[in-house]
mmCIF file of C-alpha atoms in Angstrom:
data_model
loop_
_atom_site.group_PDB
_atom_site.id
_atom_site.type_symbol
_atom_site.label_atom_id
_atom_site.label_comp_id
_atom_site.label_asym_id
_atom_site.label_seq_id
_atom_site.Cartn_x
_atom_site.Cartn_y
_atom_site.Cartn_z
ATOM 1 C CA MET A 1 0.000 0.000 0.000
ATOM 2 C CA SER A 2 1.398 3.361 -0.910
ATOM 3 C CA ASP A 3 1.128 6.692 0.922
ATOM 4 C CA SER A 4 0.081 8.441 -2.254
ATOM 5 C CA GLY A 5 -3.553 7.404 -1.695
ATOM 6 C CA ARG A 6 -3.903 9.143 1.680
ATOM 7 C CA ARG A 7 -5.130 12.653 2.073
ATOM 8 C CA PRO A 8 -3.105 14.919 4.327
ATOM 9 C CA ILE A 9 -4.732 15.713 7.685
ATOM 10 C CA SER A 10 -6.096 19.245 7.842
ATOM 11 C CA ARG A 11 -4.795 21.472 10.612
ATOM 12 C CA ALA A 12 -7.579 24.047 10.144
ATOM 13 C CA PRO A 13 -9.663 22.841 13.159
ATOM 14 C CA VAL A 14 -6.621 23.210 15.415
ATOM 15 C CA TYR A 15 -5.946 26.757 14.174
ATOM 16 C CA ILE A 16 -9.606 27.738 14.566
ATOM 17 C CA THR A 17 -9.734 26.342 18.113
ATOM 18 C CA ILE A 18 -6.549 28.207 19.085
ATOM 19 C CA GLY A 19 -7.910 31.413 17.522
ATOM 20 C CA PHE A 20 -11.180 31.182 19.465
ATOM 21 C CA PHE A 21 -9.237 30.489 22.678
ATOM 22 C CA VAL A 22 -7.042 33.581 22.155
ATOM 23 C CA VAL A 23 -10.084 35.788 21.461
ATOM 24 C CA ALA A 24 -11.955 34.428 24.522
ATOM 25 C CA LEU A 25 -8.928 34.924 26.777
ATOM 26 C CA THR A 26 -8.471 38.483 25.509
ATOM 27 C CA LEU A 27 -12.131 39.299 26.221
ATOM 28 C CA VAL A 28 -11.830 37.899 29.761
ATOM 29 C CA PHE A 29 -8.773 40.072 30.469
ATOM 30 C CA VAL A 30 -10.414 43.193 29.006
ATOM 31 C CA GLY A 31 -13.589 42.557 31.028
ATOM 32 C CA ALA A 32 -11.592 42.055 34.224
ATOM 33 C CA GLN A 33 -9.735 45.314 33.634
ATOM 34 C CA LEU A 34 -12.946 47.261 32.928
ATOM 35 C CA SER A 35 -14.671 45.868 36.043
ATOM 36 C CA THR A 36 -12.020 47.427 38.302
ATOM 37 C CA GLN A 37 -12.393 50.918 36.823
ATOM 38 C CA ARG A 38 -14.616 53.372 38.627
ATOM 39 C CA PRO A 39 -17.444 55.036 36.715
ATOM 40 C CA ALA A 40 -16.476 58.393 35.227
ATOM 41 C CA VAL A 41 -19.820 60.096 35.813
ATOM 42 C CA ALA A 42 -21.399 60.273 39.254
ATOM 43 C CA PRO A 43 -25.184 60.390 39.539
ATOM 44 C CA THR A 44 -26.752 63.786 40.076
ATOM 45 C CA LEU A 45 -28.262 64.814 43.387
ATOM 46 C CA GLY A 46 -32.024 65.319 43.393
ATOM 47 C CA GLN A 47 -34.369 66.516 46.127
ATOM 48 C CA PRO A 48 -32.884 66.096 49.651
ATOM 49 C CA GLY A 49 -34.589 63.408 51.727
ATOM 50 C CA THR A 50 -36.750 64.057 54.777
ATOM 51 C CA LEU A 51 -37.896 61.871 57.671
ATOM 52 C CA ALA A 52 -41.272 61.485 55.949
ATOM 53 C CA SER A 53 -39.710 60.837 52.537
ATOM 54 C CA PRO A 54 -36.122 59.541 52.670
ATOM 55 C CA ARG A 55 -34.087 59.956 49.478
ATOM 56 C CA PRO A 56 -33.090 56.565 48.031
ATOM 57 C CA VAL A 57 -29.327 56.043 47.841
ATOM 58 C CA THR A 58 -27.688 52.822 46.651
ATOM 59 C CA VAL A 59 -24.086 51.831 47.328
ATOM 60 C CA ILE A 60 -22.500 48.762 45.755
ATOM 61 C CA MET A 61 -19.454 47.252 47.460
ATOM 62 C CA ARG A 62 -17.203 45.356 45.105
ATOM 63 C CA ASP A 63 -13.873 43.817 45.912
ATOM 64 C CA PHE A 64 -11.999 46.867 47.132
ATOM 65 C CA LEU A 65 -14.128 49.682 45.739
ATOM 66 C CA PHE A 66 -17.438 51.431 46.334
ATOM 67 C CA GLU A 67 -19.888 52.667 43.710
ATOM 68 C CA PRO A 68 -20.990 55.409 43.113
ATOM 69 C CA VAL A 69 -17.964 57.642 43.424
ATOM 70 C CA PRO A 70 -18.320 60.157 44.966
ATOM 71 C CA LEU A 71 -21.204 59.523 47.332
ATOM 72 C CA GLN A 72 -23.319 62.697 47.276
ATOM 73 C CA LEU A 73 -25.268 63.679 50.392
ATOM 74 C CA VAL A 74 -26.919 66.748 51.899
ATOM 75 C CA PRO A 75 -26.181 67.588 55.576
ATOM 76 C CA GLY A 76 -29.305 66.952 57.679
ATOM 77 C CA GLU A 77 -31.188 64.955 55.034
ATOM 78 C CA THR A 78 -32.596 61.488 55.685
ATOM 79 C CA ILE A 79 -31.608 58.813 53.180
ATOM 80 C CA ARG A 80 -32.844 55.280 52.620
ATOM 81 C CA LEU A 81 -29.499 53.582 52.039
ATOM 82 C CA THR A 82 -29.490 50.253 50.236
ATOM 83 C CA VAL A 83 -26.104 48.517 50.291
ATOM 84 C CA PHE A 84 -25.156 45.477 48.170
ATOM 85 C CA ASP A 85 -22.022 43.358 48.604
ATOM 86 C CA ALA A 86 -21.293 42.403 45.011
ATOM 87 C CA GLY A 87 -17.752 41.296 45.834
ATOM 88 C CA LEU A 88 -16.404 37.839 46.514
ATOM 89 C CA GLU A 89 -15.521 38.713 50.127
ATOM 90 C CA ALA A 90 -17.311 40.192 53.118
ATOM 91 C CA HIS A 91 -17.148 44.005 53.183
ATOM 92 C CA GLU A 92 -18.370 46.747 55.443
ATOM 93 C CA LEU A 93 -19.575 50.256 54.835
ATOM 94 C CA VAL A 94 -18.493 52.693 57.545
ATOM 95 C CA LEU A 95 -19.894 56.168 56.979
ATOM 96 C CA GLY A 96 -18.924 58.896 59.413
ATOM 97 C CA ASP A 97 -16.301 61.380 60.525
ATOM 98 C CA ALA A 98 -12.665 60.599 61.358
ATOM 99 C CA ALA A 99 -13.506 59.677 64.975
ATOM 100 C CA THR A 100 -16.132 57.174 63.780
ATOM 101 C CA GLN A 101 -13.646 55.664 61.331
ATOM 102 C CA ALA A 102 -10.987 55.346 64.067
ATOM 103 C CA ALA A 103 -13.449 53.677 66.464
ATOM 104 C CA TRP A 104 -14.510 51.070 63.904
ATOM 105 C CA ALA A 105 -10.919 50.491 62.725
ATOM 106 C CA ALA A 106 -9.916 49.671 66.317
ATOM 107 C CA ALA A 107 -12.986 47.447 66.775
ATOM 108 C CA ASP A 108 -12.311 45.544 63.547
ATOM 109 C CA ALA A 109 -8.632 45.082 64.450
ATOM 110 C CA ALA A 110 -9.592 43.735 67.887
ATOM 111 C CA ALA A 111 -12.107 41.330 66.314
ATOM 112 C CA THR A 112 -9.621 39.892 63.802
ATOM 113 C CA PRO A 113 -9.164 36.185 64.582
ATOM 114 C CA PRO A 114 -5.689 35.291 65.845
ATOM 115 C CA ALA A 115 -5.452 32.156 63.688
ATOM 116 C CA PRO A 116 -6.683 31.100 60.259
ATOM 117 C CA PHE A 117 -10.192 29.600 60.255
ATOM 118 C CA ALA A 118 -10.900 30.940 63.767
ATOM 119 C CA THR A 119 -14.310 32.503 64.339
ATOM 120 C CA PRO A 120 -13.949 36.245 64.867
ATOM 121 C CA PRO A 121 -15.706 37.851 67.807
ATOM 122 C CA PRO A 122 -18.242 40.523 66.855
ATOM 123 C CA ALA A 123 -16.813 44.011 66.439
ATOM 124 C CA SER A 124 -18.399 46.737 68.533
ATOM 125 C CA VAL A 125 -17.772 50.363 69.391
ATOM 126 C CA PRO A 126 -18.703 52.330 72.522
ATOM 127 C CA PRO A 127 -22.389 53.293 72.758
ATOM 128 C CA GLY A 128 -23.119 56.698 71.274
ATOM 129 C CA THR A 129 -20.461 56.453 68.569
ATOM 130 C CA PRO A 130 -21.906 58.427 65.647
ATOM 131 C CA GLY A 131 -21.976 57.265 62.056
ATOM 132 C CA LEU A 132 -23.166 54.150 60.316
ATOM 133 C CA ARG A 133 -21.681 50.677 59.854
ATOM 134 C CA ILE A 134 -23.115 47.909 57.682
ATOM 135 C CA LEU A 135 -21.270 44.569 57.473
ATOM 136 C CA LEU A 136 -22.318 42.213 54.663
ATOM 137 C CA ARG A 137 -21.131 38.880 53.307
ATOM 138 C CA SER A 138 -20.808 38.320 49.572
ATOM 139 C CA GLY A 139 -24.217 38.503 47.886
ATOM 140 C CA GLU A 140 -26.032 40.081 50.849
ATOM 141 C CA GLN A 141 -27.866 43.401 50.917
ATOM 142 C CA ALA A 142 -29.257 45.681 53.610
ATOM 143 C CA THR A 143 -31.457 48.785 53.672
ATOM 144 C CA VAL A 144 -31.457 51.363 56.480
ATOM 145 C CA ASP A 145 -32.793 54.873 56.986
ATOM 146 C CA TRP A 146 -30.084 57.279 58.193
ATOM 147 C CA THR A 147 -29.957 61.007 58.834
ATOM 148 C CA VAL A 148 -26.786 62.613 57.489
ATOM 149 C CA PRO A 149 -24.970 64.618 60.201
ATOM 150 C CA SER A 150 -25.272 68.390 59.895
ATOM 151 C CA ALA A 151 -21.492 68.823 60.189
ATOM 152 C CA GLY A 152 -18.834 67.255 57.993
ATOM 153 C CA PRO A 153 -16.561 66.064 56.600
ATOM 154 C CA LEU A 154 -17.650 62.445 56.175
ATOM 155 C CA LEU A 155 -15.626 59.450 55.042
ATOM 156 C CA LEU A 156 -16.807 56.209 53.400
ATOM 157 C CA GLN A 157 -14.487 53.268 54.051
ATOM 158 C CA CYS A 158 -14.251 49.516 54.535
ATOM 159 C CA LEU A 159 -12.125 48.997 57.637
ATOM 160 C CA LEU A 160 -11.894 45.214 57.617
ATOM 161 C CA PRO A 161 -8.205 44.253 57.863
ATOM 162 C CA GLY A 162 -6.424 44.850 54.549
ATOM 163 C CA HIS A 163 -9.392 46.383 52.704
ATOM 164 C CA LEU A 164 -8.613 50.068 53.224
ATOM 165 C CA GLU A 165 -4.983 49.383 52.317
ATOM 166 C CA ARG A 166 -6.211 47.950 49.003
ATOM 167 C CA GLY A 167 -8.118 51.155 48.260
ATOM 168 C CA MET A 168 -11.606 50.449 49.591
ATOM 169 C CA ALA A 169 -12.585 54.046 50.305
ATOM 170 C CA ALA A 170 -14.681 56.611 48.476
ATOM 171 C CA PRO A 171 -15.062 60.356 48.824
ATOM 172 C CA VAL A 172 -18.263 61.812 50.254
ATOM 173 C CA VAL A 173 -19.385 65.150 48.814
ATOM 174 C CA LEU A 174 -21.729 67.193 50.993
ATOM 175 C CA HIS A 175 -24.035 69.571 49.086
ATOM 176 C CA GLN A 176 -26.113 72.358 50.549
ATOM 177 C CA ALA A 177 -29.875 71.966 50.111
ATOM 178 C CA GLY A 178 -31.278 73.994 47.248
ATOM 179 C CA PRO A 179 -34.261 76.366 47.426
ATOM 180 C CA SER A 180 -36.681 73.536 46.629
ATOM 181 C CA GLY A 181 -36.235 71.642 49.893
ATOM 182 C CA THR A 182 -34.972 71.761 53.426
ATOM 183 C CA PRO A 183 -33.437 68.488 54.629
ATOM 184 C CA GLY A 184 -34.208 66.829 57.925
ATOM 185 C CA GLN A 185 -37.809 67.900 58.331
#
């Protein structure tokens, strides 16, 4: 039997498979890069919230960033804050002044388990500490009504060990209420 009767094996399926793999891998890397970028345009601030009608505000916690950036609030307004943990890890939202941030940072550091796989004790701050803290596991959400303090500045941070160091903080911009509404009534 001679080899002249055989057809050569086509390598086209191999080249097509490799090409699709390269395109798919490129799209995954581009998508991963885009998911870590913060949005360029922040939402606009509407009517300030009141006790009777809190302004809805949504914050999404991703792995080591908050959205929206910046968080826009009006001193004295009441907001209905909905927080989602869309990251793969547990995150917290601590909203308050520098003293509030320091209190929760110390509480989180004290509650850090001493050994891997140890159950952490709950973090707590002294009674009367101002501000807001919401701790969520991946996929959880929470909604709370909160009155923004009349004095600023405010900080938005995740103070779980290592999170702030990886950039999990967002600026808070405080706007004065316009002529159409007075917050906090």
